[in-house]
CSV table of C-alpha atoms in Angstrom, one decimal:
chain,number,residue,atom,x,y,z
A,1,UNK,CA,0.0,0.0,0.0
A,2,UNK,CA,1.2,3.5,-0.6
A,3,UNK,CA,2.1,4.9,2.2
A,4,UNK,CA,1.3,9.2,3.2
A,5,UNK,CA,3.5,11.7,5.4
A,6,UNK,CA,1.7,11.9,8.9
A,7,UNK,CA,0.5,15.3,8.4
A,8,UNK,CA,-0.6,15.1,5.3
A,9,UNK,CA,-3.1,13.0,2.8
A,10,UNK,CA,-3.0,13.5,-0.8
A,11,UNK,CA,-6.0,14.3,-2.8
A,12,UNK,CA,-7.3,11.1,-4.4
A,13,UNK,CA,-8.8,13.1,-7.5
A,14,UNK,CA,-5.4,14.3,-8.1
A,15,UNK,CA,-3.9,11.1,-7.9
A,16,UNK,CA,-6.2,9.4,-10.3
A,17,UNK,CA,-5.6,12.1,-13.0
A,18,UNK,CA,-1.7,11.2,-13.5
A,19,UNK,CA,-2.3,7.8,-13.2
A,20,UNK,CA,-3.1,7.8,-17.2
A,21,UNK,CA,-0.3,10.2,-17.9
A,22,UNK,CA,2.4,8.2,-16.0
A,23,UNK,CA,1.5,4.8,-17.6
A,24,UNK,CA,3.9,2.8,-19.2
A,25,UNK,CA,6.8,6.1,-18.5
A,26,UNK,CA,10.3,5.1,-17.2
A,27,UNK,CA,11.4,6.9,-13.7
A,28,UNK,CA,14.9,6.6,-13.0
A,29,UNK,CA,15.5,6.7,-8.8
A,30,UNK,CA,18.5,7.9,-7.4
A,31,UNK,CA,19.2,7.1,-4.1
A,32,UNK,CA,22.1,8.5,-2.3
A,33,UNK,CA,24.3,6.1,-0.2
A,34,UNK,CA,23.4,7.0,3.3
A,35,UNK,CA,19.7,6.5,2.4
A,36,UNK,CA,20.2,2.8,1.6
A,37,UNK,CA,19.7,1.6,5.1
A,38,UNK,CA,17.5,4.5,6.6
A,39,UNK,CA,14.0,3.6,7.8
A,40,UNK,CA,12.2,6.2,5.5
A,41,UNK,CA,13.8,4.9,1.9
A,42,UNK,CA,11.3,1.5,3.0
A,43,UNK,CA,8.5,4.3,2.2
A,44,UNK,CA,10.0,5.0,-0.8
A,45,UNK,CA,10.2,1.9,-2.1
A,46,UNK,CA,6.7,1.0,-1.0
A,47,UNK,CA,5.8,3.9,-3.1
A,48,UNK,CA,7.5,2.3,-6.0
A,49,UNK,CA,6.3,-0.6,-5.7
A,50,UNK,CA,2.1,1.1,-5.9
A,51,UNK,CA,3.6,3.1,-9.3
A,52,UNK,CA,4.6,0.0,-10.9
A,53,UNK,CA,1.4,-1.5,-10.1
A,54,UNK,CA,-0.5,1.7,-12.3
A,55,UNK,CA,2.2,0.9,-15.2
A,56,UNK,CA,5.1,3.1,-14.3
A,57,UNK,CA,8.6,1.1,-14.7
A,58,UNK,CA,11.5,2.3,-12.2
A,59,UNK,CA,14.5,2.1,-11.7
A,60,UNK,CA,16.5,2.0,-9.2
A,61,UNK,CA,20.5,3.6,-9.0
A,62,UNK,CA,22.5,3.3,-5.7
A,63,UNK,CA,25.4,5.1,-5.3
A,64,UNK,CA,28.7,3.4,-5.5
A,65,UNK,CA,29.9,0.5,-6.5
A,66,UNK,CA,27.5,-2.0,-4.6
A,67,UNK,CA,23.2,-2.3,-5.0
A,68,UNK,CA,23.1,-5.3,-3.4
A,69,UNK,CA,22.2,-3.7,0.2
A,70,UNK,CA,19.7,-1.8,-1.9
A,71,UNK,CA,18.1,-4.8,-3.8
A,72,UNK,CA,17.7,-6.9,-0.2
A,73,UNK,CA,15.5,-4.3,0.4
A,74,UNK,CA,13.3,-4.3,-2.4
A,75,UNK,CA,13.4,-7.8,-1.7
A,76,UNK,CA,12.0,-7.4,1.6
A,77,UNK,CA,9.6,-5.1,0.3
A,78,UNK,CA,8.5,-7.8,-2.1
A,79,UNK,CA,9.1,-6.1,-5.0
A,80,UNK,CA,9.3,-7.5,-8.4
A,81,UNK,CA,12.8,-6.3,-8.7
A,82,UNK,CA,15.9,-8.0,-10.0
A,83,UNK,CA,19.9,-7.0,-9.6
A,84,UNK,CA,22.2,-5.6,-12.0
A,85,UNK,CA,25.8,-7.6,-11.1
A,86,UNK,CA,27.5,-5.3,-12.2
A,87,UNK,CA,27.8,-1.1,-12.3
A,88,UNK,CA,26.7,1.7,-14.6
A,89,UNK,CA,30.0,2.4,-15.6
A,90,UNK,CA,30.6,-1.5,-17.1
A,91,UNK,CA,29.1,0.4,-20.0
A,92,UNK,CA,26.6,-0.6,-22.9
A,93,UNK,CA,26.1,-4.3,-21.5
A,94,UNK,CA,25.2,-3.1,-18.2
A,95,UNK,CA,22.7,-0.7,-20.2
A,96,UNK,CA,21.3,-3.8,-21.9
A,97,UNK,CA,20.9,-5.6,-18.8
A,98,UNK,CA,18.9,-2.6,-17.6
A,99,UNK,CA,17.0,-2.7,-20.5
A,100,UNK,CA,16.3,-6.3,-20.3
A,101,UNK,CA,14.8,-6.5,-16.8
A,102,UNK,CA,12.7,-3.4,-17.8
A,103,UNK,CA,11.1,-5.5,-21.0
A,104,UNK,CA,10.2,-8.5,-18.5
A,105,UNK,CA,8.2,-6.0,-16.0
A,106,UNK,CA,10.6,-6.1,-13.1
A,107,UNK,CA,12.6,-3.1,-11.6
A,108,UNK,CA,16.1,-3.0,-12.1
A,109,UNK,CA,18.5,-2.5,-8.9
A,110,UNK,CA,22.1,-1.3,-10.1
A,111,UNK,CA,24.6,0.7,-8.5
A,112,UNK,CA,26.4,4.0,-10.4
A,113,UNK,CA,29.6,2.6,-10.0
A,114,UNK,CA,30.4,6.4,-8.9
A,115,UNK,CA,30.0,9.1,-6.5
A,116,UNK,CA,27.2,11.7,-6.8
A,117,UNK,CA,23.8,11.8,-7.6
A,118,UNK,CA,24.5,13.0,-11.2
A,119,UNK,CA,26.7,11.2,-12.4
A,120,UNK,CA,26.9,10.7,-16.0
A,121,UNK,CA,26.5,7.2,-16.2
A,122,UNK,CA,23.7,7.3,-14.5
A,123,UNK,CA,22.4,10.7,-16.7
A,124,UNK,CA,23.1,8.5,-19.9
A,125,UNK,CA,21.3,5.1,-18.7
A,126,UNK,CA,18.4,8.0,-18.0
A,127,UNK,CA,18.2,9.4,-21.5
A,128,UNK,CA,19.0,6.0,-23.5
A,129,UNK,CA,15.8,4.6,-21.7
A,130,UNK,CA,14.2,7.6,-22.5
A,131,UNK,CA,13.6,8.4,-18.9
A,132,UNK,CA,10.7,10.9,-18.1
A,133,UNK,CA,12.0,11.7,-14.7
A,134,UNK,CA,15.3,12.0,-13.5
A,135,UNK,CA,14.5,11.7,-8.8
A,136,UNK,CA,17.3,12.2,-6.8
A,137,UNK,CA,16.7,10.9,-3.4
A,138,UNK,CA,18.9,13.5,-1.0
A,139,UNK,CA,20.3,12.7,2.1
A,140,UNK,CA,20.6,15.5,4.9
A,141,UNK,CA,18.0,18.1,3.5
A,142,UNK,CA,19.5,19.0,0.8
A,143,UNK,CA,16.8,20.4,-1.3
A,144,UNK,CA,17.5,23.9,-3.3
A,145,UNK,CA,16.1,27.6,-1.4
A,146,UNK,CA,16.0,30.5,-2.4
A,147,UNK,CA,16.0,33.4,0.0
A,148,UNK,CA,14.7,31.1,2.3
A,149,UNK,CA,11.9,29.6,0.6
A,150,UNK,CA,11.9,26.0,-1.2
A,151,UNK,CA,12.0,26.4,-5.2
A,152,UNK,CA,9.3,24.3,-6.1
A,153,UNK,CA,9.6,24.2,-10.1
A,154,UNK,CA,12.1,26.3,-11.9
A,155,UNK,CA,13.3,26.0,-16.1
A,156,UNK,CA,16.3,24.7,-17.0
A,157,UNK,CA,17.0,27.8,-18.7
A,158,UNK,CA,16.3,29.7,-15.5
A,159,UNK,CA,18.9,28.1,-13.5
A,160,UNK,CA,21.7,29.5,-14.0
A,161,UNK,CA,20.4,33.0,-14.2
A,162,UNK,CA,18.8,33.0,-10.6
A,163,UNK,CA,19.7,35.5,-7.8
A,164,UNK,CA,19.5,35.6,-4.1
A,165,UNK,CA,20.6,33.4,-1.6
A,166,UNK,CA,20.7,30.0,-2.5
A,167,UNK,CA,21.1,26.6,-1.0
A,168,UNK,CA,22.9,23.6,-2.7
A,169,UNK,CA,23.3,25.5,-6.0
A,170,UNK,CA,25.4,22.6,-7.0
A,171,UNK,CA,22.6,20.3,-7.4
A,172,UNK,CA,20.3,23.0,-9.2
A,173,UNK,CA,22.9,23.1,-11.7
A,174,UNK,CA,23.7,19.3,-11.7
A,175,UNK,CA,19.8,18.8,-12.7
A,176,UNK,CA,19.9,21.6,-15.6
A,177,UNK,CA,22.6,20.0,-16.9
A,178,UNK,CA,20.8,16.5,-17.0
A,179,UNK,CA,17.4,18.3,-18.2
A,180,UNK,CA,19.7,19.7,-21.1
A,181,UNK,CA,21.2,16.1,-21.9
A,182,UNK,CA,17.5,15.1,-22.6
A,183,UNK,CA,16.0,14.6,-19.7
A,184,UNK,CA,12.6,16.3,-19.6
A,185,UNK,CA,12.1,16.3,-15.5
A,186,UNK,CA,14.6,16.1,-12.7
A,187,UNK,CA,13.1,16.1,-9.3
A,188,UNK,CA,15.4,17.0,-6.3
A,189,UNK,CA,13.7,15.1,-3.3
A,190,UNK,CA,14.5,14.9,0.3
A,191,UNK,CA,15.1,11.3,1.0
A,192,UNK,CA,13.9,11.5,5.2
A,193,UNK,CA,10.5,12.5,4.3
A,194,UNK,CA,8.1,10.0,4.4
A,195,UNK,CA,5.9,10.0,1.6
A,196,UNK,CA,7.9,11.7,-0.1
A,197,UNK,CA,7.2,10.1,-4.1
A,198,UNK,CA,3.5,10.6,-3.6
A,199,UNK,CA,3.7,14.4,-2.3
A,200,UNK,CA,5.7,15.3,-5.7
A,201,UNK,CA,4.6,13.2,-8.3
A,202,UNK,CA,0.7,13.4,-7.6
A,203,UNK,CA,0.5,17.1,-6.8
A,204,UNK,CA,1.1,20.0,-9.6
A,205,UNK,CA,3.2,22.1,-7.0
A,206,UNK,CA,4.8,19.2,-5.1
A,207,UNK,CA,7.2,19.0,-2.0
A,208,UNK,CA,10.6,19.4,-3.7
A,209,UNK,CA,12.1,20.9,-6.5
A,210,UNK,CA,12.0,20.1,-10.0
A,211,UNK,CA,13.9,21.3,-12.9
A,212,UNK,CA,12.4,21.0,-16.1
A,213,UNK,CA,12.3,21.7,-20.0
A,214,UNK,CA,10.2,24.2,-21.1
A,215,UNK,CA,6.5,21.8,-21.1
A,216,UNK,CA,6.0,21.4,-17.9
A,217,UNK,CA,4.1,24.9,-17.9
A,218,UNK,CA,2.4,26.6,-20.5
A,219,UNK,CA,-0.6,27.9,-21.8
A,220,UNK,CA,-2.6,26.5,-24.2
A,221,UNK,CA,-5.6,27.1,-26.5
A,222,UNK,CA,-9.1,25.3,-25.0
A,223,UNK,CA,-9.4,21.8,-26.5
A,224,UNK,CA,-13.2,21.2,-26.2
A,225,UNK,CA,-12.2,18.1,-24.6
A,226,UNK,CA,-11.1,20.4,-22.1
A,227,UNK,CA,-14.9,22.3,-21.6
A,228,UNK,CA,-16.3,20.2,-18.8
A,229,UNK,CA,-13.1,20.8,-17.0
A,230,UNK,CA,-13.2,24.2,-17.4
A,231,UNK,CA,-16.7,24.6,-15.9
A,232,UNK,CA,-16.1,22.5,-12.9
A,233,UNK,CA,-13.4,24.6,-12.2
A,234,UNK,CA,-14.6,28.3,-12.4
A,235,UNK,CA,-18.6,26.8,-10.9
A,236,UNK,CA,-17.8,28.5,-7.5
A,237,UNK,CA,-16.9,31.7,-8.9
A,238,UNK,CA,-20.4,31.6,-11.3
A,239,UNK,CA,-22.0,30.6,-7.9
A,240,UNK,CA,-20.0,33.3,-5.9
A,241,UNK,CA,-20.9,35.7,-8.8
A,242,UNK,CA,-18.1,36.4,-9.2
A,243,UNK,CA,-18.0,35.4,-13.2
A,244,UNK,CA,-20.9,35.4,-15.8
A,245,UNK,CA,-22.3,31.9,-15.7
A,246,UNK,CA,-21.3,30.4,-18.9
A,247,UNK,CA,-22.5,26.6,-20.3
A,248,UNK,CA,-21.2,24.0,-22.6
A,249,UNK,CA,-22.8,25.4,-25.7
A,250,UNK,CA,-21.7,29.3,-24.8
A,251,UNK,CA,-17.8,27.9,-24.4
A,252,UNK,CA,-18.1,25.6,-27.1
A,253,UNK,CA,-19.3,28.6,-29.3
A,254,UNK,CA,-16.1,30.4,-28.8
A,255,UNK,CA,-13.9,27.9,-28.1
A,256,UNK,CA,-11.2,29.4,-30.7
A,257,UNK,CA,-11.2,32.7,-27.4
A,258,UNK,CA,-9.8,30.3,-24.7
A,259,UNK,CA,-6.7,29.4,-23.4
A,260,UNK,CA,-5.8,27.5,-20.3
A,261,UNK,CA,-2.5,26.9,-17.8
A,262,UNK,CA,-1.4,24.3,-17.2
A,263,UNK,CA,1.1,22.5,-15.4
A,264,UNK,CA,2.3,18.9,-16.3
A,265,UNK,CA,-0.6,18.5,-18.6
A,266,UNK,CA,-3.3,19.6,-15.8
A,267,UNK,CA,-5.1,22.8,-16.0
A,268,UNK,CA,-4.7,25.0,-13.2
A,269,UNK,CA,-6.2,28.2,-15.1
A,270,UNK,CA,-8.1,29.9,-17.9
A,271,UNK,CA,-8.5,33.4,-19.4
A,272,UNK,CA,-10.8,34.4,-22.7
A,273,UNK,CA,-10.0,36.8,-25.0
A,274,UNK,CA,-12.7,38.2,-27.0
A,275,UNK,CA,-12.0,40.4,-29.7
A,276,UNK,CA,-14.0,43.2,-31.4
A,277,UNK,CA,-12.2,44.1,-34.2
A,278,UNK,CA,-14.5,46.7,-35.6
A,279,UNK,CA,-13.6,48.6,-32.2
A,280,UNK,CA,-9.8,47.5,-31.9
A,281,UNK,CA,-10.7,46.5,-29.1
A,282,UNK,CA,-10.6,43.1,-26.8
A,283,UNK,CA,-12.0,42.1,-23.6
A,284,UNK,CA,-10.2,39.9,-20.5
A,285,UNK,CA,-12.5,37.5,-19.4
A,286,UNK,CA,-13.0,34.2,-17.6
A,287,UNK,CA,-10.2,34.7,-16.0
A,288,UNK,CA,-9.8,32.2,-12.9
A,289,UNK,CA,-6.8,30.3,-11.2
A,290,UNK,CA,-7.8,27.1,-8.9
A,291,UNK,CA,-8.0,27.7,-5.5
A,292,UNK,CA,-4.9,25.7,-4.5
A,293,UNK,CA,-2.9,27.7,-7.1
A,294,UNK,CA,-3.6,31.0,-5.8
A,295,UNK,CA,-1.1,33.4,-5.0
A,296,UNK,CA,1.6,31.9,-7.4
A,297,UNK,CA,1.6,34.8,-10.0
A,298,UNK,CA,-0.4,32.6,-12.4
A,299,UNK,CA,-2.7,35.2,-12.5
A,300,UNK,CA,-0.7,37.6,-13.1
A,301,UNK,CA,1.0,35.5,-16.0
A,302,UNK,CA,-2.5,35.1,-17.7
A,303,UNK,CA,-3.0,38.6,-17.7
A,304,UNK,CA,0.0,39.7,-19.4
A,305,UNK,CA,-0.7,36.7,-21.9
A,306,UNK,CA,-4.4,38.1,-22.8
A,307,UNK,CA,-2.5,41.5,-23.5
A,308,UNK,CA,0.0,39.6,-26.0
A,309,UNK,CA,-2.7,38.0,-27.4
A,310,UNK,CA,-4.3,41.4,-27.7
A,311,UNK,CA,-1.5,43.2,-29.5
A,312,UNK,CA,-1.2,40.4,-31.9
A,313,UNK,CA,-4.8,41.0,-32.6
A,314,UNK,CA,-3.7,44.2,-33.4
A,315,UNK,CA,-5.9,46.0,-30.7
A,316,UNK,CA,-5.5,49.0,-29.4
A,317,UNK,CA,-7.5,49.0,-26.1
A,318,UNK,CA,-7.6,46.0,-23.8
A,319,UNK,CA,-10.5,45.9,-21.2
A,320,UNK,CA,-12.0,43.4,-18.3
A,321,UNK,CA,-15.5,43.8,-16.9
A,322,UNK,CA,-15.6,43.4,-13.0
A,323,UNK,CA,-17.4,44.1,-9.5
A,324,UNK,CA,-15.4,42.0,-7.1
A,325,UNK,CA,-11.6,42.2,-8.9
A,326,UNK,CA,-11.5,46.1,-8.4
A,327,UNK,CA,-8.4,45.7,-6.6
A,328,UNK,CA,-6.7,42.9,-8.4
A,329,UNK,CA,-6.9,45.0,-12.1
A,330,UNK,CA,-6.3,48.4,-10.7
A,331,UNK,CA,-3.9,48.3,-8.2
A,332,UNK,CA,-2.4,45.4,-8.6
A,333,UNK,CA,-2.5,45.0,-12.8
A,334,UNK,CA,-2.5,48.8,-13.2
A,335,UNK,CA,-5.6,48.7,-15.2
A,336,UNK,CA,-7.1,52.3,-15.4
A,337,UNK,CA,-10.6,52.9,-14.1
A,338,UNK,CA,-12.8,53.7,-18.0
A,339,UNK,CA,-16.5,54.9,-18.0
A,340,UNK,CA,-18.9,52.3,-19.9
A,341,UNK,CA,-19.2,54.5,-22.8
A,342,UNK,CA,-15.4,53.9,-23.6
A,343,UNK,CA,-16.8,49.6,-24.4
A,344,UNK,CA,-17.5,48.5,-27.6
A,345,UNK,CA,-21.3,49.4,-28.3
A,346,UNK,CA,-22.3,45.7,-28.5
A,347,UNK,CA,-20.9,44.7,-25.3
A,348,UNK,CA,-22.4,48.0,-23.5
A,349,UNK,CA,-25.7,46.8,-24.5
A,350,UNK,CA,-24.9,43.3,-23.0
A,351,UNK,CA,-23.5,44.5,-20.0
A,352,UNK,CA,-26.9,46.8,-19.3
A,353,UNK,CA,-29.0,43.8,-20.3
A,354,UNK,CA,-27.2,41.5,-17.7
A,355,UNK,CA,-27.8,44.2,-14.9
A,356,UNK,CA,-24.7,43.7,-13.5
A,357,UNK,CA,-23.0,46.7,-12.2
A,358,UNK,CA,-19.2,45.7,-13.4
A,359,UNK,CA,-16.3,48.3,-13.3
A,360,UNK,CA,-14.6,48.7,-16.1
A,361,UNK,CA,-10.7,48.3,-15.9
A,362,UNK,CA,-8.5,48.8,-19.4
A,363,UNK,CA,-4.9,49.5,-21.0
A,364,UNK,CA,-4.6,51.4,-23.8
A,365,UNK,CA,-2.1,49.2,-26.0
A,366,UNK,CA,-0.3,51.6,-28.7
C-alpha cells in the first residue's frame, strides 16, 4: 500500500488524474548512499512498488559501486525487482541488462559505479531509456532555497540566471545540466521525508524541486475536450458571482477565445480573450486560477498573456468587466478605471441587459 507523510493526505482526484499520464513512463530513482539503510527509503520503495502497479517502470540507481544492500530491500519489500551484477560504468552491456529486466516487468536494482547523484552514467542510462524523470533521493536536506523559501519548479534555462541566496546550488545546476542532456524532469527530493514520491509526483506544485524543460508549464488554446473541466473549475466563482455563468454550448461557441495553464498536462487556469475588431478592441475574461494555485503569479501570468494575445490582434485598447476584482486589475495589474461609454457598443448593450454593475478596468495598447 502506498504509504502518506503523517500530516498530510494526498488528494485522491489528483492522484487518479496522472495515473493515465504516468502509464507505461520510465522513472529513473537515485538514491544516495546514506539513504540505503535509513527507515524512511522502506516508504520510498513501498511507493515504488504502488507506481509499478498503475504501469510506471522504475529504476532503481544506488550510489557506488554495490546495490546489493539496496536490492535486499526491495526484496523485503516484495518487489518485483531484479539486480544488475555489475555497475553503470561497465558500460553498454550493463545498459542492456537494464534494458532487459525493464522488458520483462521487473525493476532493475544497479549501482552508479560512482560518487554523486548526477553522475553521468547514470544521466546516460536515464536518457537512453528515454527516462521521463530524473528523482534524486537527498540525504541531509539537501533540497534547493532561495531566499529562504523552497523552489518548487524552476526552467532549466532559469537556472543558471537565478539570484539571491541560494542553498545547494550545485545540485540545481547538476539537474539543468541532465534536463539539457534530454531529460525532460529532474526532481530534487529529500530522501527523510516519508511519503515523499506521492507528495511530488501526484501534486502539480509538489514537496521538492523540480527542474524542467520548457513543457511542464504553458498555456494552451481550449481543446473542447477540455470544456467540462473548465466549468467545474470556475462553478464556484459563477455561484459566488463572481464570473458570468457560462454553459457548454456558450464555451463551445467560442472555443477558438480560450486558453488554459497548465502544469504537467493539468489545467490550473483559464482566461478568454474576446476580440471586437471593428472597435480594436478586446476584452479579458474568464479569468480564474484554482483555488490551491492561488497566489503563485499565475494570475498575473494570464494577464499579461491576454494582452499579447491582444496586441497580436492588433488591438489598441484591452478591457476586463468586474465588480469583485477592483483591486486585483487596478492596483495590482495597473488597469485604469474607464466609463462604460469607452466599451464597444455591443458589449455596453450586453452589460446593461445583464444588470450587473461591473467596473470597467483597461490598457490602452499603442
Amino acid at each position: 500500500m502506498t504509504t502518506l507523510p503523517p500530516n498530510k493526505s494526498t488528494n485522491v482526484r489528483s492522484v487518479l488524474e496522472y495515473v493515465p499520464y504516468f502509464r507505461g513512463k520510465i522513472f529513473a530513482v537515485h538514491v544516495e548512499q546514506p539513504l540505503v539503510n535509513s527507515e524512511e527509503l522502506v516508504d520510498a520503495l513501498l511507493d515504488l512498488d504502488a507506481l509499478q502497479e498503475i504501469g510506471v517502470k522504475p529504476i532503481l540507481i544506488a550510489e557506488g559501486l554495490d546495490a546489493s544492500a539496496l536490492y535486499e530491500h526491495t526484496r523485503v519489500c516484495e518487489m518485483r525487482s531484479a539486480l544488475v551484477e555489475a555497475p553503470l560504468k561497465g558500460g553498454q552491456l550493463v545498459r542492456e541488462r537494464v534494458r532487459e529486466i525493464l522488458g520483462r516487468h521487473q525493476i532493475p536494482v544497479v549501482a552508479s559505479g560512482r560518487t554523486g547523484s548526477f553522475d553521468t552514467d547514470s544521466i546516460h542510462l536515464a536518457y537512453t531509456l528515454g527516462a521521463s524523470k530524473y528523482i534524486a533521493l537527498l540525504n541531509d536536506h539537501k533540497v534547493p532555497s532561495r531566499d529562504g523559501h523552497p523552489i518548487a519548479a524552476i526552467l532549466e534555462s532559469e537556472v543558471a540566471g537565478l539570484s539571491g541566496e541560494l542553498t545547494h546550488r550545485e545540485l540545481l545546476d547538476q539537474a539543468a545540466e541532465a534536463c539539457r542532456a534530454g531529460i525532460p524532469r529532474v526532481h530534487l527530493l529529500d530522501g527523510k521525508m516519508r511519503g515523499v514520491l506521492v507528495e511530488e509526483l501526484f501534486s502539480e506544485e509538489g514537496v521538492g524541486t523540480m527542474v524542467h524543460t520548457d513543457s511542464y508549464r504553458e498555456i494552451r488554446p481550449l481543446k473542447e475536450e477540455d470544456i467540462p473541466e473548465l466549468l467545474s473549475m470556475i462553478a464556484r466563482s459563477v455561484v459566488d458571482s463572481k464570473l458570468v455563468d457560462r454553459n457548454y454550448e456558450d464555451i463551445a461557441a467560442k472555443i477558438d477565445d480560450y486558453y488554459v495553464l497548465t502544469l504537467d498536462d493539468s489545467i490550473v487556469g483559464c482566461v478568454a480573450v474576446y476580440p471586437y475588431p471593428e472597435h480594436r478592441s478586446a476584452e479579458l475574461g474568464c479569468l480564474y486560477i484554482k483555488h490551491r494555485h492561488e497566489g503563485r503569479g499565475y494570475g498575473r501570468t494570464l494577464c499579461e498573456f491576454a494582452r499579447k494575445k491582444a496586441e497580436e490582434m492588433g488591438m489598441n485598447f484591452i478591457f476586463a468587466l468586474s465588480q469583485s476584482a477592483v483591486h486585483y486589475f487596478r492596483d495590482r495589474m495597473h488597469y485604469a478605471e474607464f466609463s462604460r461609454d469607452s466599451l464597444p457598443p455591443e458589449r455596453l448593450r450586453a452589460l446593461e441587459l445583464s444588470g450587473r454593475k461591473s467596473g470597467v478596468f483597461g490598457l490602452r495598447l499603442k
